[in-house]
Amino acid sequence: SCAAAVSLGRQVLVADVAKDPFWERPRAAILAAGLNASWSTLIKATDGRVLGSLGVYHATAGLPGQRELRIMAHAAQIAGIAIERRLAEEALRASEAKFRGLFETIVEGVYQSGPDGRLESVNPAFVSILGYDSPEQLYALRDVGALYWNPEDRARFTEQIERQGEIRNAEFVLRRRDGAPVVVLENSRAVRDAAGRVIGYEGTIADITERKRAEQAVFAEKERAQVTLHSIGDAVISTDADGRIDYINPVAENLAAWRLDEARGKPIGDVLTLIDEISREPIDNPLLCVLGRGRSNAAT
């Protein structure tokens, strides 16, 4: 009758197992055990979901009285509370395990700190980025400002996060345990209590040191190239992929009668017009033809 109660979604009371069709298969076994009545009621969650059923078996055939029904209802209610709690605990453990797995394996450094900035929880990536051997070494730091390469950055962090509640894509230079600088991209937020007081901070840092070095190398190479182009005796014009000017050297400025600050961002056709030396008619700019073929090839 317990399975029947769940299947039917209602209480099932069997007064005489010997005569009830629900008990056709297991009838011999239940009667041999000296049980003649079966009363089953649903166990429900607080939101009405069916969690199971509670069965009571009686040696004497017959239906339950009001007292027995009240006892069954009360027992089913207690069972529902216990089952819900167990399910909630299992869901919480699963969620914590999932979060812990993410926390331990994510490549970004993740941290939680108190209102004074002292670290309370960090993941392995955070430890690695700062060159420490264990989280405990970071927890032992009393002056978290020592992690900042520039002392004023700590004050800037605190002022901004308390004023705005968060920091998005902020670059800071931190100090590794060995004293070397590491450039990080930080996203953090203030954690507040019900009264709005800051009770801590949490966020992530990503090591962008190599990216910054690459950017600096590209910038330096571009600077060197522009110095060379600036002093070369030929006219030099460079454009982006859309044919808009991003650099012209002094010789090209004189030939085109455009200054770099005026020409930058303009289509090359507006700045440089090629003229046939015999017919004195405008001719197609070969650079525009090359750019057009490049876009056509990219599209195919």
Coordinates of C-alpha atoms in Angstrom, one line a residue:
S1 CA 0.0 0.0 0.0
C2 CA 3.0 2.3 0.4
A3 CA 3.8 2.2 -3.3
A4 CA 0.1 2.5 -4.1
A5 CA -0.1 5.7 -1.9
V6 CA 2.8 7.3 -3.8
S7 CA 1.4 6.2 -7.2
L8 CA -2.1 7.4 -6.5
G9 CA -0.9 10.5 -4.6
R10 CA -3.2 9.9 -1.6
Q11 CA -3.6 7.9 1.6
V12 CA -4.3 4.2 1.1
L13 CA -6.0 2.3 3.9
V14 CA -6.3 -1.5 3.5
A15 CA -8.6 -2.9 6.2
D16 CA -8.1 -6.6 5.2
V17 CA -5.0 -7.7 3.4
A18 CA -6.6 -11.1 2.6
K19 CA -9.3 -9.5 0.5
D20 CA -7.6 -6.4 -1.0
P21 CA -6.4 -6.6 -4.7
F22 CA -3.3 -4.4 -4.0
W23 CA -1.9 -7.3 -2.0
E24 CA -2.5 -10.1 -4.5
R25 CA 1.2 -10.9 -5.0
P26 CA 2.7 -10.4 -1.5
R27 CA -0.4 -11.5 0.3
A28 CA 0.9 -14.9 1.4
A29 CA 4.1 -13.5 2.8
I30 CA 2.3 -10.6 4.7
L31 CA -0.3 -13.0 6.2
A32 CA 2.4 -15.5 7.2
A33 CA 4.0 -12.7 9.2
G34 CA 0.8 -12.2 11.1
L35 CA -0.2 -8.9 9.6
N36 CA -3.7 -8.3 8.4
A37 CA -4.2 -4.6 7.9
S38 CA -2.0 -2.0 6.0
W39 CA -2.4 1.7 6.4
S40 CA -0.2 4.1 4.3
T41 CA -0.1 7.9 4.2
L42 CA 2.0 10.3 2.2
I43 CA 5.2 12.0 3.4
K44 CA 5.2 15.5 1.9
A45 CA 7.7 18.4 1.7
T46 CA 6.7 21.8 2.9
D47 CA 6.0 22.8 -0.7
G48 CA 3.6 19.8 -1.2
R49 CA 6.0 17.6 -3.1
V50 CA 5.7 13.9 -2.3
L51 CA 8.8 12.6 -0.7
G52 CA 7.6 9.1 0.1
S53 CA 5.1 7.2 2.2
L54 CA 4.7 6.0 5.8
G55 CA 3.3 2.5 6.3
V56 CA 1.7 1.0 9.4
Y57 CA 0.9 -2.7 9.6
H58 CA -1.5 -4.1 12.1
A59 CA -2.1 -7.7 13.3
T60 CA -5.9 -7.1 13.4
A61 CA -7.9 -6.5 10.3
G62 CA -9.7 -3.1 10.3
L63 CA -9.4 0.6 9.6
P64 CA -7.5 3.1 11.8
G65 CA -9.5 5.3 14.2
Q66 CA -9.0 9.1 14.6
R67 CA -6.3 8.7 17.1
E68 CA -4.3 6.4 14.9
L69 CA -4.8 8.7 11.9
R70 CA -3.5 11.7 14.0
I71 CA -0.4 9.7 15.0
M72 CA 0.2 8.7 11.4
A73 CA -0.1 12.3 10.2
H74 CA 2.2 13.6 12.9
A75 CA 4.8 10.9 12.2
A76 CA 4.6 11.6 8.4
Q77 CA 5.1 15.3 9.1
I78 CA 8.2 14.6 11.3
A79 CA 9.5 12.2 8.6
G80 CA 9.0 14.9 5.9
I81 CA 11.0 17.5 8.0
A82 CA 13.8 15.0 8.5
I83 CA 13.9 14.0 4.8
E84 CA 13.9 17.6 3.6
R85 CA 16.7 18.4 6.0
R86 CA 18.7 15.5 4.7
L87 CA 18.1 16.4 1.1
A88 CA 19.1 20.0 1.8
E89 CA 22.3 18.9 3.5
E90 CA 23.1 16.6 0.5
A91 CA 22.5 19.5 -1.9
L92 CA 24.6 21.8 0.2
R93 CA 27.5 19.3 0.2
A94 CA 27.2 18.8 -3.5
S95 CA 27.2 22.6 -4.1
E96 CA 30.2 23.0 -1.7
A97 CA 32.1 20.2 -3.5
K98 CA 31.4 21.8 -6.9
F99 CA 32.5 25.2 -5.6
R100 CA 35.6 23.7 -4.0
G101 CA 36.5 22.0 -7.2
L102 CA 36.2 25.3 -9.1
F103 CA 38.0 27.2 -6.4
E104 CA 40.9 24.7 -6.4
T105 CA 41.3 24.4 -10.2
I106 CA 40.5 27.9 -11.6
V107 CA 43.5 29.6 -13.2
E108 CA 42.6 33.0 -11.7
G109 CA 43.6 33.7 -8.1
V110 CA 40.6 33.9 -5.8
Y111 CA 40.6 35.4 -2.4
Q112 CA 38.5 36.5 0.6
S113 CA 39.7 38.9 3.2
G114 CA 38.6 40.7 6.3
P115 CA 37.8 44.4 6.5
D116 CA 41.4 45.1 7.3
G117 CA 42.5 43.4 4.2
R118 CA 44.1 40.4 5.9
L119 CA 43.6 37.3 3.8
E120 CA 41.3 34.6 5.1
S121 CA 40.9 32.3 2.1
V122 CA 42.9 32.0 -1.1
N123 CA 43.0 29.3 -3.8
P124 CA 46.1 27.6 -5.1
A125 CA 46.3 29.9 -8.1
F126 CA 46.5 33.0 -5.8
V127 CA 49.3 31.4 -3.8
S128 CA 51.2 30.6 -7.0
I129 CA 50.8 34.0 -8.6
L130 CA 52.4 35.6 -5.5
G131 CA 55.1 33.0 -5.3
Y132 CA 54.2 31.5 -1.9
D133 CA 54.3 27.9 -0.8
S134 CA 51.0 27.7 1.0
P135 CA 47.9 29.7 1.9
E136 CA 49.0 29.8 5.5
Q137 CA 52.0 31.9 4.6
L138 CA 49.6 34.5 3.1
Y139 CA 47.2 34.3 6.1
A140 CA 50.1 35.1 8.4
L141 CA 50.8 38.4 6.7
R142 CA 49.8 41.2 9.1
D143 CA 50.5 44.1 6.6
V144 CA 48.6 43.3 3.4
G145 CA 49.9 46.6 2.0
A146 CA 53.3 44.9 1.7
L147 CA 51.9 42.9 -1.2
Y148 CA 51.5 46.1 -3.3
W149 CA 54.5 47.3 -5.3
N150 CA 53.3 50.9 -5.0
P151 CA 52.0 51.7 -1.4
E152 CA 49.5 54.2 -2.8
D153 CA 47.7 51.4 -4.8
R154 CA 46.4 49.9 -1.6
A155 CA 44.9 53.2 -0.6
R156 CA 43.4 53.6 -4.1
F157 CA 42.0 50.1 -3.9
T158 CA 40.3 50.8 -0.5
E159 CA 39.0 54.2 -1.5
Q160 CA 37.5 53.0 -4.8
I161 CA 35.9 49.8 -3.5
E162 CA 34.3 51.5 -0.5
R163 CA 33.0 54.3 -2.7
Q164 CA 31.8 52.2 -5.7
G165 CA 31.3 48.8 -4.0
E166 CA 33.5 47.0 -6.5
I167 CA 36.6 47.2 -8.7
R168 CA 36.5 46.1 -12.4
N169 CA 39.5 45.2 -14.5
A170 CA 41.9 47.3 -12.4
E171 CA 45.6 46.8 -13.0
F172 CA 47.9 46.6 -10.0
V173 CA 51.6 45.7 -9.6
L174 CA 51.9 43.3 -6.6
R175 CA 55.1 42.0 -4.9
R176 CA 55.9 38.4 -5.0
R177 CA 57.4 36.6 -2.1
D178 CA 60.8 36.7 -3.8
G179 CA 60.5 40.5 -4.3
A180 CA 59.8 40.4 -8.0
P181 CA 56.9 42.5 -9.4
V182 CA 53.8 40.8 -10.9
V183 CA 51.2 42.7 -12.8
V184 CA 47.6 41.6 -12.1
L185 CA 44.2 42.4 -13.4
E186 CA 41.8 42.5 -10.4
N187 CA 38.0 42.3 -10.1
S188 CA 36.8 42.6 -6.5
R189 CA 33.8 43.6 -4.5
A190 CA 33.1 44.7 -0.9
V191 CA 31.1 42.3 1.3
R192 CA 28.6 44.2 3.5
D193 CA 26.4 43.2 6.5
A194 CA 22.7 44.0 6.8
A195 CA 23.6 47.5 8.1
G196 CA 25.7 48.2 5.0
R197 CA 29.0 48.1 6.8
V198 CA 32.0 46.5 5.0
I199 CA 32.9 43.2 6.6
G200 CA 35.3 42.0 4.0
Y201 CA 36.4 41.8 0.4
E202 CA 36.4 39.1 -2.2
G203 CA 37.6 38.9 -5.7
T204 CA 40.0 37.5 -8.3
I205 CA 43.4 38.4 -9.7
A206 CA 44.8 37.3 -13.1
D207 CA 48.5 37.4 -13.8
I208 CA 49.0 39.6 -16.9
T209 CA 52.7 40.1 -16.5
E210 CA 53.7 38.4 -19.8
R211 CA 50.9 40.2 -21.6
K212 CA 52.1 43.6 -20.4
R213 CA 55.7 42.7 -21.4
A214 CA 54.5 41.8 -24.9
E215 CA 52.6 45.0 -25.1
Q216 CA 55.6 47.0 -24.1
A217 CA 57.8 45.1 -26.6
V218 CA 55.3 45.9 -29.4
F219 CA 55.1 49.5 -28.4
A220 CA 58.9 49.8 -28.2
E221 CA 59.2 48.2 -31.7
K222 CA 56.7 50.6 -33.1
E223 CA 58.5 53.5 -31.6
R224 CA 61.8 52.4 -33.1
A225 CA 60.1 51.9 -36.5
Q226 CA 58.6 55.3 -36.4
V227 CA 62.0 56.9 -35.5
T228 CA 63.4 55.1 -38.6
L229 CA 60.5 56.1 -40.8
H230 CA 60.7 59.7 -39.5
S231 CA 64.2 60.1 -40.6
I232 CA 64.1 58.1 -43.9
G233 CA 64.4 60.1 -47.2
D234 CA 61.5 58.5 -48.9
A235 CA 57.8 59.3 -48.4
V236 CA 56.2 56.7 -46.1
I237 CA 52.5 56.3 -45.4
S238 CA 51.0 53.5 -43.4
T239 CA 47.3 52.6 -42.9
D240 CA 45.1 50.2 -41.0
A241 CA 43.3 47.3 -42.6
D242 CA 40.5 49.6 -43.7
G243 CA 42.8 52.0 -45.5
R244 CA 42.7 54.7 -42.9
I245 CA 46.0 56.5 -42.3
D246 CA 47.8 55.9 -39.0
Y247 CA 51.2 57.3 -39.9
I248 CA 52.9 59.5 -42.4
N249 CA 56.5 60.7 -42.2
P250 CA 57.7 64.2 -42.8
V251 CA 58.6 63.6 -46.5
A252 CA 55.1 62.3 -47.1
E253 CA 53.6 65.3 -45.2
N254 CA 55.4 67.6 -47.6
L255 CA 54.3 65.7 -50.7
A256 CA 50.7 65.3 -49.7
A257 CA 50.4 68.7 -48.0
W258 CA 48.9 67.0 -44.9
R259 CA 50.2 67.0 -41.4
L260 CA 50.1 63.7 -39.5
D261 CA 47.7 65.0 -36.9
E262 CA 45.3 66.1 -39.7
A263 CA 45.7 62.9 -41.8
R264 CA 45.5 60.3 -39.1
G265 CA 42.2 58.3 -39.3
K266 CA 41.3 59.6 -42.8
P267 CA 40.9 57.3 -45.8
I268 CA 44.1 57.3 -47.8
G269 CA 42.1 58.3 -50.9
D270 CA 41.3 61.6 -49.2
V271 CA 44.9 62.4 -48.4
L272 CA 46.9 61.0 -51.3
T273 CA 45.8 61.2 -55.0
L274 CA 48.0 59.7 -57.6
I275 CA 48.2 61.5 -61.0
D276 CA 49.3 60.0 -64.3
E277 CA 52.4 62.1 -65.2
I278 CA 51.5 62.2 -68.9
S279 CA 47.7 62.5 -69.0
R280 CA 47.6 64.3 -65.6
E281 CA 44.5 62.2 -64.9
P282 CA 43.9 60.5 -61.5
I283 CA 44.9 56.9 -61.4
D284 CA 43.8 54.0 -59.1
N285 CA 45.7 53.9 -55.8
P286 CA 47.4 50.5 -55.8
L287 CA 47.2 50.4 -52.0
L288 CA 43.4 50.5 -52.1
C289 CA 43.5 47.7 -54.7
V290 CA 45.7 45.5 -52.4
L291 CA 43.4 46.2 -49.4
G292 CA 40.4 45.4 -51.5
R293 CA 41.9 42.0 -52.6
G294 CA 42.8 41.3 -49.0
R295 CA 39.2 41.8 -47.9
S296 CA 37.9 39.7 -50.8
N297 CA 40.2 36.8 -49.9
A298 CA 39.2 37.0 -46.3
A299 CA 35.6 36.8 -47.2
T300 CA 36.1 33.7 -49.3

